[in-house]
Amino acid sequence: MKHWLYLLVGIFSPTLAASELPLNMTQGVTEISNQVYDLHMTILLICCVIGLIVFGLMFYSMLNHRKSKGAVPAQFHESTKVEIIWTLIPFLILVGMAVPATSTLIAMEDTSDADITVMVTGSQWKWHYKYFNEEIEFFSILSTPRDQIDNKAPKDANYLLEVDKPLVLPINKKVRFLVTSEDVIHSWWVPAFAVKKDANPGFINEAWTKIDKPGTYRGQCAELCGKDHGFMPIVVEAMPEAEFDAWIAGQKQAATEAAAQAEASLSQTLTMDELMAQGEQVYMARCAACHQPNGAGLPGVFPGLLKSPIIQGPVGDHLDIVINGKPGTAMQAFAKQLTAQEIAAVVTYERNAWGNDTGDVVQAADVSNFEK
Amino acid sequence: MNTTTQDTDATLDPVSHDDHHHDGPPKGIMRWILTTNHKDIGTLYLWFSFIMFLIGGAMALVIRAELFQPGLQLVDPNFFNQMTTVHGLIMVFGAVMPAFTGLANWMIPLMIGAPDMALPRMNNWSFWILPFAFFILLSSLFMEGGGPNFGWTFYAPLSTTYGPDSTALFVFSVHIMGISSIMGAINVIVTIVNMRAPGMTWMKLPLFVWTWLITAFLLIMVMPVLAGVVTMVLTDKYFATSFFDAAGGGDPVMFQHIFWFFGHPEVYIMILPSFGIVSSIVPAFSRKKLFGYSSMVYATASIAILSFLVWAHHMFTTGMPLAGELFFMYCTMLIAVPTGVKIFNWVATMWRGALTFETPMLFSLAFIILFTIGGFSGLMLAITPADFQYHDTYFVVAHFHYVLVSGAVFSIMAAAYYWLPKWTGHMYNDTLSKWHFWCSLISVNVLFFPMHFVGLAGMPRRIPDYALQFADINQIVSIGGFAFGLSQLLFLAVVIKCIRGGEAAEAKPWEGAEGLEWEVPSPAPYHTFSTPPEVK
Ligand code: HEM
Ligand SMILES: [Cu+2]
Ligand SMILES: [Cu+2]
């Protein structure tokens, strides 16, 4: 018997220690997340103690009050005193638990006096961040390559927990989040901050955090939001204030440059090949989740784009649905998500890929004219 | 076939009941289709539920196979979502609830000394619409665009504006399930209130009957709410209403309030009858009276009442006002008190008894321990600030599987073993049943315990693929899943063997068992208690 135990311990302890399996809630990097962690550990401990007592008594009884050991059943089957005791004691334990829980909860819900406000908007299947008062906004999309998901390439360390543009936040500042959604319900969750808030379409929820340590913190959407719910991670880059300010300045600069480039692109004429190459990129990143990489769609859910009347028909209708989307369906309005150049490219791509071969070429200027 | 005339012309002492020609069941398939006999209908419900358990289980295995490794291997995410949705719907409405209704049909008349259920024709109807409901639900999986893919909780607008074309079929099938449940519940209430044998006073009712009576009231109160909310989903999707669409003045969070006003009592609908079963079995194999009978009844009633005041604990992250969060946190914590009383009472029943460990007792003991673990995680989930971290992760998945699989399902297995001798007239194969128990016990824990860990470590629920740090534990969980699934085939083998033959069962095969059901012979004759027994 002893040997057997040693063997078990021997097998499991090094594997457990070496693999660093994540087994518990993260303590996180905010005061609140630490309080939540403490609450979690306290209640876990209380449950373990009660469990040990109750299960201990049960096992004692199972071992000692066996008929095979000659046990003769006792006759008692009621005791108001005992029953009152075991109603009252758990009640008091619960009251003891409710006190710290209440004070943590009150602190968590206090979104007043924030230093920065970030609007977080979920949509199928990406996050959009907008810094109030800064005119900076961008989408944040899963950056894990398709090949890794399809097991055609080795998976890297942050598989499914990496994005093209993380949310950047300063440390030691109270950041308020305004959370909402464009389509279905999503939920914005970063375990290290103990923030999880549902993004409800048409309503705005509030949450806040104050990060203690610089670092990269990863989370995921926590509310089933359709097909790619498992593929819309959240990455937050937390940095000291000076670095953050520099980042803001850099973003503003980049935004001005991008605007200038977008302006310039309106007078550019690209070749079919250039448009197709760029269009394929945009399509794979932004459209393929629904319309599928081969344009075939998912019958009954997302329409295929092969030989579709809209694609074979006038360019205007095609531009219309991509730019304005179709309200009440999963087809979003891409006017704000893509530049005129990108829309031109993706529309050209769709009209010529997968045997659509319309031969149509759409330029950025066409898109911007259409938008007017 | 006409039960009433048969009942009046035969004044039969159930114990010395001999096989009168017209008292046996008619032969052939029509027996089952036209039957109004509570035992036949009970059998139908139980088989139906077991078949659904296997179908829902197969879907769970598709889920676990996909999650065996990171990456997408077997199914695409849209189909994965259909599997989680239909698995949940089938297990809740197809496996657990019909199993309890089957047990109620078989056992309530036998336990209260009634000849049948009060409304036998409605009883037939309430069973026979069920296969259609599930046929519709399952066939929607083969429609273009697939079946329901929005989770068993069908949150709007994922199920409305963004739902698949088959949503109408989903709504229709839920309506039928609801009607069936309501009819079943009415039948249980009318039977218990009106058909108790003389002397069977309220405080003498077996606890299974008490818990079912309370469950039936819960059903009648919340199934219409479910019917209402699916109808609103239907009109939102197809008739341009906007109950849950902010653009038209509605509110998607209102959906959740209505759903969980049904949903939380629903989870108690799935556990109160278990409490009754365990309260029958533990005293029988402890050879000692149930400790604190009346406090058990009061605890059940208070759980039922409290279950209407806690629904929003499923919605802490939706952005409720602080006062709401506090109210629902306190009420949810409070529900742990009567639940604790039950557990303490069972332990006190065992205390200084003379225990033996036949298979029904083994399942009941496993129930007590594992259900308590599920109760602990429930208590943790009730702590709102901590729930922000647990919510919608595998921690919740672990919680509800502990209360539902090693809780409700284990109690159903316990009940089946306990009453199989009465149903079939044979003892089940003891060795095989012990194998079934131990395999189930070990695999259920390999399956669900590690889910606590991945959940705490941050793995969301309802995802078809996951980050690498969750890989090891998911592999263990999947292995447990397949082991648990296969173990249930042992149960099928035991039941079939037991129906076919085996050692003849006495009228009362368990030394310490009590109750009227043990006073009729085994197998229970087709008609019992045509003359009510006298209860002293
Ligand atoms: C001590 C008693 C219990 C407490 C305090 C409790 C508490 C909770 C809480 C707070 C949640 C929400 C977790 C979340 O989503 O963040 C939850 C979920 C759930 N509970 Fe319990 N629970 C208890 C017993 C039960 C029982 C007896 C059952 C069923 C037999 C049950 C079934 C469920 C189910 C199915 C869910 C998940 C629903 C879903 O999101 O799909 N619980 N429980
Ligand atoms: Cu999501
Ligand atoms: Cu609940």
Tab-separated table of C-alpha atoms in Angstrom, chain B residues 215-517:
chain	number	residue	atom	x	y	z
B	215	THR	CA	-41.535	20.446	-8.147
B	216	ALA	CA	-44.875	20.232	-9.928
B	217	PHE	CA	-45.888	23.624	-8.550
B	218	LEU	CA	-42.573	25.060	-9.714
B	219	LEU	CA	-43.201	23.602	-13.169
B	220	ILE	CA	-46.661	25.104	-13.422
B	221	MET	CA	-45.313	28.470	-12.405
B	222	VAL	CA	-42.286	28.668	-14.680
B	223	MET	CA	-43.061	26.671	-17.834
B	224	PRO	CA	-45.492	29.373	-19.015
B	225	VAL	CA	-42.700	31.898	-18.548
B	226	LEU	CA	-40.489	29.816	-20.824
B	227	ALA	CA	-43.321	29.563	-23.328
B	228	GLY	CA	-43.664	33.345	-23.183
B	229	VAL	CA	-40.012	34.012	-23.757
B	230	VAL	CA	-39.691	31.621	-26.719
B	231	THR	CA	-42.762	33.204	-28.237
B	232	MET	CA	-41.176	36.623	-27.915
B	233	VAL	CA	-38.074	35.233	-29.621
B	234	LEU	CA	-40.313	33.916	-32.377
B	235	THR	CA	-42.080	37.215	-32.975
B	236	ASP	CA	-38.856	39.197	-32.731
B	237	LYS	CA	-37.304	37.034	-35.384
B	238	TYR	CA	-40.182	36.541	-37.780
B	239	PHE	CA	-42.778	39.225	-37.092
B	240	ALA	CA	-40.671	42.343	-36.579
B	241	THR	CA	-41.502	42.907	-32.932
B	242	SER	CA	-38.630	44.271	-30.857
B	243	PHE	CA	-38.978	42.929	-27.344
B	244	PHE	CA	-35.248	42.380	-27.199
B	245	ASP	CA	-34.016	44.859	-29.779
B	246	ALA	CA	-32.912	48.248	-28.499
B	247	ALA	CA	-33.383	49.778	-31.936
B	248	GLY	CA	-37.119	49.216	-31.566
B	249	GLY	CA	-37.315	50.163	-27.887
B	250	GLY	CA	-36.653	46.683	-26.486
B	251	ASP	CA	-33.873	45.381	-24.301
B	252	PRO	CA	-31.726	42.283	-24.826
B	253	VAL	CA	-31.090	42.053	-21.085
B	254	MET	CA	-34.821	41.738	-20.493
B	255	PHE	CA	-34.589	38.438	-22.342
B	256	GLN	CA	-32.176	37.212	-19.709
B	257	HIS	CA	-34.394	38.308	-16.853
B	258	ILE	CA	-37.352	36.435	-18.277
B	259	PHE	CA	-35.284	33.405	-19.218
B	260	TRP	CA	-33.656	33.062	-15.816
B	261	PHE	CA	-36.919	33.683	-14.014
B	262	PHE	CA	-37.759	30.356	-15.620
B	263	GLY	CA	-34.198	29.050	-15.610
B	264	HIS	CA	-33.289	29.150	-11.967
B	265	PRO	CA	-36.450	27.429	-10.696
B	266	GLU	CA	-35.835	25.012	-13.559
B	267	VAL	CA	-32.538	23.905	-12.049
B	268	TYR	CA	-34.422	23.144	-8.833
B	269	ILE	CA	-37.013	21.264	-10.834
B	270	MET	CA	-34.113	19.061	-11.805
B	271	ILE	CA	-32.864	18.488	-8.260
B	272	LEU	CA	-35.826	18.455	-5.845
B	273	PRO	CA	-37.023	14.998	-6.945
B	274	SER	CA	-33.431	13.802	-6.446
B	275	PHE	CA	-33.647	14.972	-2.859
B	276	GLY	CA	-36.768	12.842	-2.517
B	277	ILE	CA	-35.098	9.780	-4.007
B	278	VAL	CA	-32.054	10.033	-1.788
B	279	SER	CA	-34.284	10.588	1.217
B	280	SER	CA	-35.945	7.245	0.471
B	281	ILE	CA	-32.792	5.265	-0.225
B	282	VAL	CA	-30.458	6.436	2.533
B	283	PRO	CA	-32.826	5.431	5.378
B	284	ALA	CA	-33.520	2.084	3.687
B	285	PHE	CA	-29.881	1.041	3.613
B	286	SER	CA	-29.085	2.648	6.970
B	287	ARG	CA	-31.983	0.726	8.508
B	288	LYS	CA	-32.919	3.844	10.365
B	289	LYS	CA	-35.682	6.410	9.972
B	290	LEU	CA	-34.926	9.563	7.991
B	291	PHE	CA	-33.558	12.187	10.315
B	292	GLY	CA	-35.681	15.350	10.532
B	293	TYR	CA	-38.530	14.433	8.203
B	294	SER	CA	-40.427	17.640	8.796
B	295	SER	CA	-37.398	19.868	8.421
B	296	MET	CA	-36.754	18.104	5.096
B	297	VAL	CA	-40.236	19.106	3.947
B	298	TYR	CA	-39.794	22.685	5.107
B	299	ALA	CA	-36.319	22.907	3.586
B	300	THR	CA	-37.684	21.740	0.235
B	301	ALA	CA	-40.456	24.301	0.375
B	302	SER	CA	-38.105	27.115	1.304
B	303	ILE	CA	-35.684	26.193	-1.464
B	304	ALA	CA	-38.597	26.313	-3.888
B	305	ILE	CA	-39.712	29.738	-2.686
B	306	LEU	CA	-36.188	31.164	-2.613
B	307	SER	CA	-35.570	29.843	-6.115
B	308	PHE	CA	-37.830	32.612	-7.403
B	309	LEU	CA	-35.685	35.293	-5.825
B	310	VAL	CA	-32.246	34.479	-7.150
B	311	TRP	CA	-32.553	34.388	-10.932
B	312	ALA	CA	-30.290	37.339	-11.643
B	313	HIS	CA	-27.264	35.570	-10.134
B	314	HIS	CA	-26.815	34.304	-13.698
B	315	MET	CA	-26.584	37.892	-14.860
B	316	PHE	CA	-24.136	39.663	-12.572
B	317	THR	CA	-21.999	40.792	-15.513
B	318	THR	CA	-24.880	42.257	-17.507
B	319	GLY	CA	-24.504	45.569	-15.732
B	320	MET	CA	-27.074	45.474	-12.967
B	321	PRO	CA	-27.299	48.285	-10.448
B	322	LEU	CA	-25.324	47.708	-7.249
B	323	ALA	CA	-28.474	47.249	-5.185
B	324	GLY	CA	-29.633	44.504	-7.538
B	325	GLU	CA	-26.309	42.742	-7.354
B	326	LEU	CA	-26.350	42.831	-3.572
B	327	PHE	CA	-29.933	41.613	-3.318
B	328	PHE	CA	-29.332	38.652	-5.608
B	329	MET	CA	-26.035	37.815	-3.950
B	330	TYR	CA	-27.626	37.677	-0.487
B	331	CYS	CA	-30.633	35.638	-1.632
B	332	THR	CA	-28.415	33.177	-3.449
B	333	MET	CA	-26.218	32.710	-0.415
B	334	LEU	CA	-29.327	32.184	1.652
B	335	ILE	CA	-30.412	29.244	-0.511
B	336	ALA	CA	-27.339	27.379	0.675
B	337	VAL	CA	-28.841	27.191	4.185
B	338	PRO	CA	-31.820	24.897	3.479
B	339	THR	CA	-29.621	22.950	1.061
B	340	GLY	CA	-27.134	22.430	3.878
B	341	VAL	CA	-29.916	21.276	6.199
B	342	LYS	CA	-30.744	18.501	3.741
B	343	ILE	CA	-27.177	17.304	3.585
B	344	PHE	CA	-26.765	17.360	7.359
B	345	ASN	CA	-30.009	15.415	7.716
B	346	TRP	CA	-28.820	12.676	5.387
B	347	VAL	CA	-25.556	12.361	7.257
B	348	ALA	CA	-27.452	12.239	10.550
B	349	THR	CA	-29.665	9.512	9.082
B	350	MET	CA	-26.594	7.402	8.345
B	351	TRP	CA	-25.096	8.155	11.736
B	352	ARG	CA	-25.262	5.095	13.954
B	353	GLY	CA	-27.362	3.215	11.461
B	354	ALA	CA	-26.542	-0.272	10.209
B	355	LEU	CA	-25.244	0.478	6.758
B	356	THR	CA	-25.026	-1.812	3.790
B	357	PHE	CA	-23.786	-0.777	0.397
B	358	GLU	CA	-26.038	-2.104	-2.316
B	359	THR	CA	-25.808	-0.246	-5.623
B	360	PRO	CA	-28.708	2.175	-4.953
B	361	MET	CA	-26.992	3.168	-1.712
B	362	LEU	CA	-23.639	3.606	-3.451
B	363	PHE	CA	-25.156	5.973	-5.980
B	364	SER	CA	-26.946	7.850	-3.208
B	365	LEU	CA	-23.773	8.261	-1.166
B	366	ALA	CA	-21.922	9.461	-4.252
B	367	PHE	CA	-24.802	11.822	-4.836
B	368	ILE	CA	-24.506	13.336	-1.376
B	369	ILE	CA	-20.781	13.963	-1.641
B	370	LEU	CA	-20.644	15.130	-5.241
B	371	PHE	CA	-23.796	17.206	-5.042
B	372	THR	CA	-22.308	18.917	-2.007
B	373	ILE	CA	-19.204	19.743	-4.022
B	374	GLY	CA	-21.508	21.276	-6.635
B	375	GLY	CA	-23.217	23.199	-3.855
B	376	PHE	CA	-19.874	24.560	-2.697
B	377	SER	CA	-19.023	25.843	-6.147
B	378	GLY	CA	-22.539	27.294	-6.289
B	379	LEU	CA	-21.848	29.176	-3.109
B	380	MET	CA	-18.603	30.486	-4.575
B	381	LEU	CA	-20.499	31.611	-7.673
B	382	ALA	CA	-22.946	33.458	-5.472
B	383	ILE	CA	-20.194	35.803	-4.279
B	384	THR	CA	-20.705	38.489	-6.905
B	385	PRO	CA	-17.160	39.905	-7.095
B	386	ALA	CA	-15.760	36.403	-7.492
B	387	ASP	CA	-18.490	35.519	-9.965
B	388	PHE	CA	-17.143	38.224	-12.256
B	389	GLN	CA	-14.117	35.972	-12.632
B	390	TYR	CA	-15.972	32.644	-12.691
B	391	HIS	CA	-18.889	33.615	-14.886
B	392	ASP	CA	-19.069	31.974	-18.307
B	393	THR	CA	-15.927	29.926	-17.715
B	394	TYR	CA	-15.446	26.207	-17.279
B	395	PHE	CA	-15.812	26.765	-13.539
B	396	VAL	CA	-19.532	27.224	-14.136
B	397	VAL	CA	-19.534	24.186	-16.406
B	398	ALA	CA	-17.963	22.185	-13.574
B	399	HIS	CA	-20.513	23.537	-11.088
B	400	PHE	CA	-23.605	22.617	-12.996
B	401	HIS	CA	-22.332	19.247	-14.059
B	402	TYR	CA	-21.576	18.356	-10.454
B	403	VAL	CA	-25.142	19.200	-9.473
B	404	LEU	CA	-26.740	17.781	-12.583
B	405	VAL	CA	-24.696	14.724	-13.556
B	406	SER	CA	-23.285	13.499	-10.290
B	407	GLY	CA	-26.384	15.027	-8.694
B	408	ALA	CA	-29.579	14.575	-10.656
B	409	VAL	CA	-28.389	11.786	-12.964
B	410	PHE	CA	-26.778	9.789	-10.156
B	411	SER	CA	-29.980	10.004	-8.155
B	412	ILE	CA	-31.920	8.743	-11.164
B	413	MET	CA	-29.520	5.801	-11.428
B	414	ALA	CA	-29.948	5.173	-7.704
B	415	ALA	CA	-33.710	5.218	-8.142
B	416	ALA	CA	-33.535	2.856	-11.085
B	417	TYR	CA	-31.487	0.310	-9.121
B	418	TYR	CA	-33.689	0.727	-6.072
B	419	TRP	CA	-36.955	0.123	-7.898
B	420	LEU	CA	-35.853	-2.158	-10.758
B	421	PRO	CA	-36.791	-5.273	-8.729
B	422	LYS	CA	-40.267	-3.812	-8.274
B	423	TRP	CA	-40.576	-2.943	-11.951
B	424	THR	CA	-39.207	-6.147	-13.452
B	425	GLY	CA	-39.637	-8.739	-10.741
B	426	HIS	CA	-35.953	-9.616	-10.991
B	427	MET	CA	-32.877	-8.594	-9.096
B	428	TYR	CA	-30.317	-6.835	-11.279
B	429	ASN	CA	-26.888	-8.345	-11.807
B	430	ASP	CA	-25.016	-7.163	-8.761
B	431	THR	CA	-21.468	-7.462	-10.109
B	432	LEU	CA	-22.250	-5.616	-13.297
B	433	SER	CA	-24.064	-2.896	-11.393
B	434	LYS	CA	-21.048	-2.425	-9.118
B	435	TRP	CA	-18.850	-2.083	-12.189
B	436	HIS	CA	-21.249	0.486	-13.513
B	437	PHE	CA	-21.090	2.416	-10.255
B	438	TRP	CA	-17.333	2.456	-9.846
B	439	CYS	CA	-16.623	3.246	-13.483
B	440	SER	CA	-19.167	6.080	-13.385
B	441	LEU	CA	-17.876	7.430	-10.099
B	442	ILE	CA	-14.261	7.571	-11.183
B	443	SER	CA	-14.875	8.818	-14.699
B	444	VAL	CA	-17.367	11.486	-13.666
B	445	ASN	CA	-14.714	13.034	-11.464
B	446	VAL	CA	-11.969	12.748	-14.070
B	447	LEU	CA	-14.414	14.427	-16.412
B	448	PHE	CA	-15.686	17.287	-14.298
B	449	PHE	CA	-13.244	17.986	-11.494
B	450	PRO	CA	-10.398	19.334	-13.647
B	451	MET	CA	-12.896	21.689	-15.294
B	452	HIS	CA	-12.742	23.757	-12.100
B	453	PHE	CA	-9.051	24.319	-12.735
B	454	VAL	CA	-9.236	25.370	-16.388
B	455	GLY	CA	-12.156	27.582	-15.517
B	456	LEU	CA	-10.270	29.338	-12.757
B	457	ALA	CA	-7.264	29.628	-15.033
B	458	GLY	CA	-9.428	31.545	-17.469
B	459	MET	CA	-10.887	29.233	-20.090
B	460	PRO	CA	-14.275	30.549	-21.286
B	461	ARG	CA	-17.110	28.110	-21.885
B	462	ARG	CA	-18.681	27.395	-25.285
B	463	ILE	CA	-15.458	27.709	-27.295
B	464	PRO	CA	-14.337	25.155	-29.894
B	465	ASP	CA	-10.632	25.883	-29.535
B	466	TYR	CA	-8.452	27.157	-26.735
B	467	ALA	CA	-5.078	28.579	-25.779
B	468	LEU	CA	-2.174	26.219	-25.213
B	469	GLN	CA	-1.979	26.457	-21.426
B	470	PHE	CA	-5.342	24.702	-21.176
B	471	ALA	CA	-4.291	21.749	-23.314
B	472	ASP	CA	-3.225	19.203	-20.691
B	473	ILE	CA	-6.303	19.537	-18.565
B	474	ASN	CA	-8.641	19.417	-21.539
B	475	GLN	CA	-7.057	16.180	-22.578
B	476	ILE	CA	-7.718	14.639	-19.160
B	477	VAL	CA	-11.285	15.932	-19.235
B	478	SER	CA	-11.908	14.409	-22.661
B	479	ILE	CA	-10.577	11.044	-21.531
B	480	GLY	CA	-12.910	11.195	-18.541
B	481	GLY	CA	-15.743	12.094	-20.888
B	482	PHE	CA	-15.301	9.065	-23.076
B	483	ALA	CA	-14.892	6.813	-20.045
B	484	PHE	CA	-18.105	8.150	-18.518
B	485	GLY	CA	-19.977	7.759	-21.776
B	486	LEU	CA	-18.883	4.152	-22.199
B	487	SER	CA	-19.694	3.345	-18.570
B	488	GLN	CA	-23.332	4.132	-19.231
B	489	LEU	CA	-23.501	1.261	-21.707
B	490	LEU	CA	-22.957	-0.973	-18.675
B	491	PHE	CA	-26.143	0.482	-17.241
B	492	LEU	CA	-27.991	-0.395	-20.411
B	493	ALA	CA	-26.649	-3.949	-20.131
B	494	VAL	CA	-27.747	-4.248	-16.498
B	495	VAL	CA	-31.244	-3.032	-17.263
B	496	ILE	CA	-31.745	-5.297	-20.264
B	497	LYS	CA	-30.436	-8.316	-18.360
B	498	CYS	CA	-32.706	-7.473	-15.458
B	499	ILE	CA	-35.781	-7.257	-17.675
B	500	ARG	CA	-34.930	-10.557	-19.362
B	501	GLY	CA	-34.422	-12.493	-16.174
B	502	GLY	CA	-32.421	-12.889	-13.034
B	503	GLU	CA	-33.028	-13.913	-9.501
B	504	ALA	CA	-36.706	-13.466	-8.609
B	505	ALA	CA	-37.309	-10.398	-6.477
B	506	GLU	CA	-39.379	-10.536	-3.328
B	507	ALA	CA	-42.123	-8.019	-2.723
B	508	LYS	CA	-39.668	-6.176	-0.502
B	509	PRO	CA	-36.155	-6.956	-1.679
B	510	TRP	CA	-34.457	-4.413	0.623
B	511	GLU	CA	-34.424	-5.228	4.316
B	512	GLY	CA	-34.755	-1.663	5.537
B	513	ALA	CA	-37.074	-0.288	2.864
B	514	GLU	CA	-40.337	1.287	3.897
B	515	GLY	CA	-43.403	2.392	2.003
B	516	LEU	CA	-46.529	1.102	0.302
B	517	GLU	CA	-44.706	0.265	-2.922
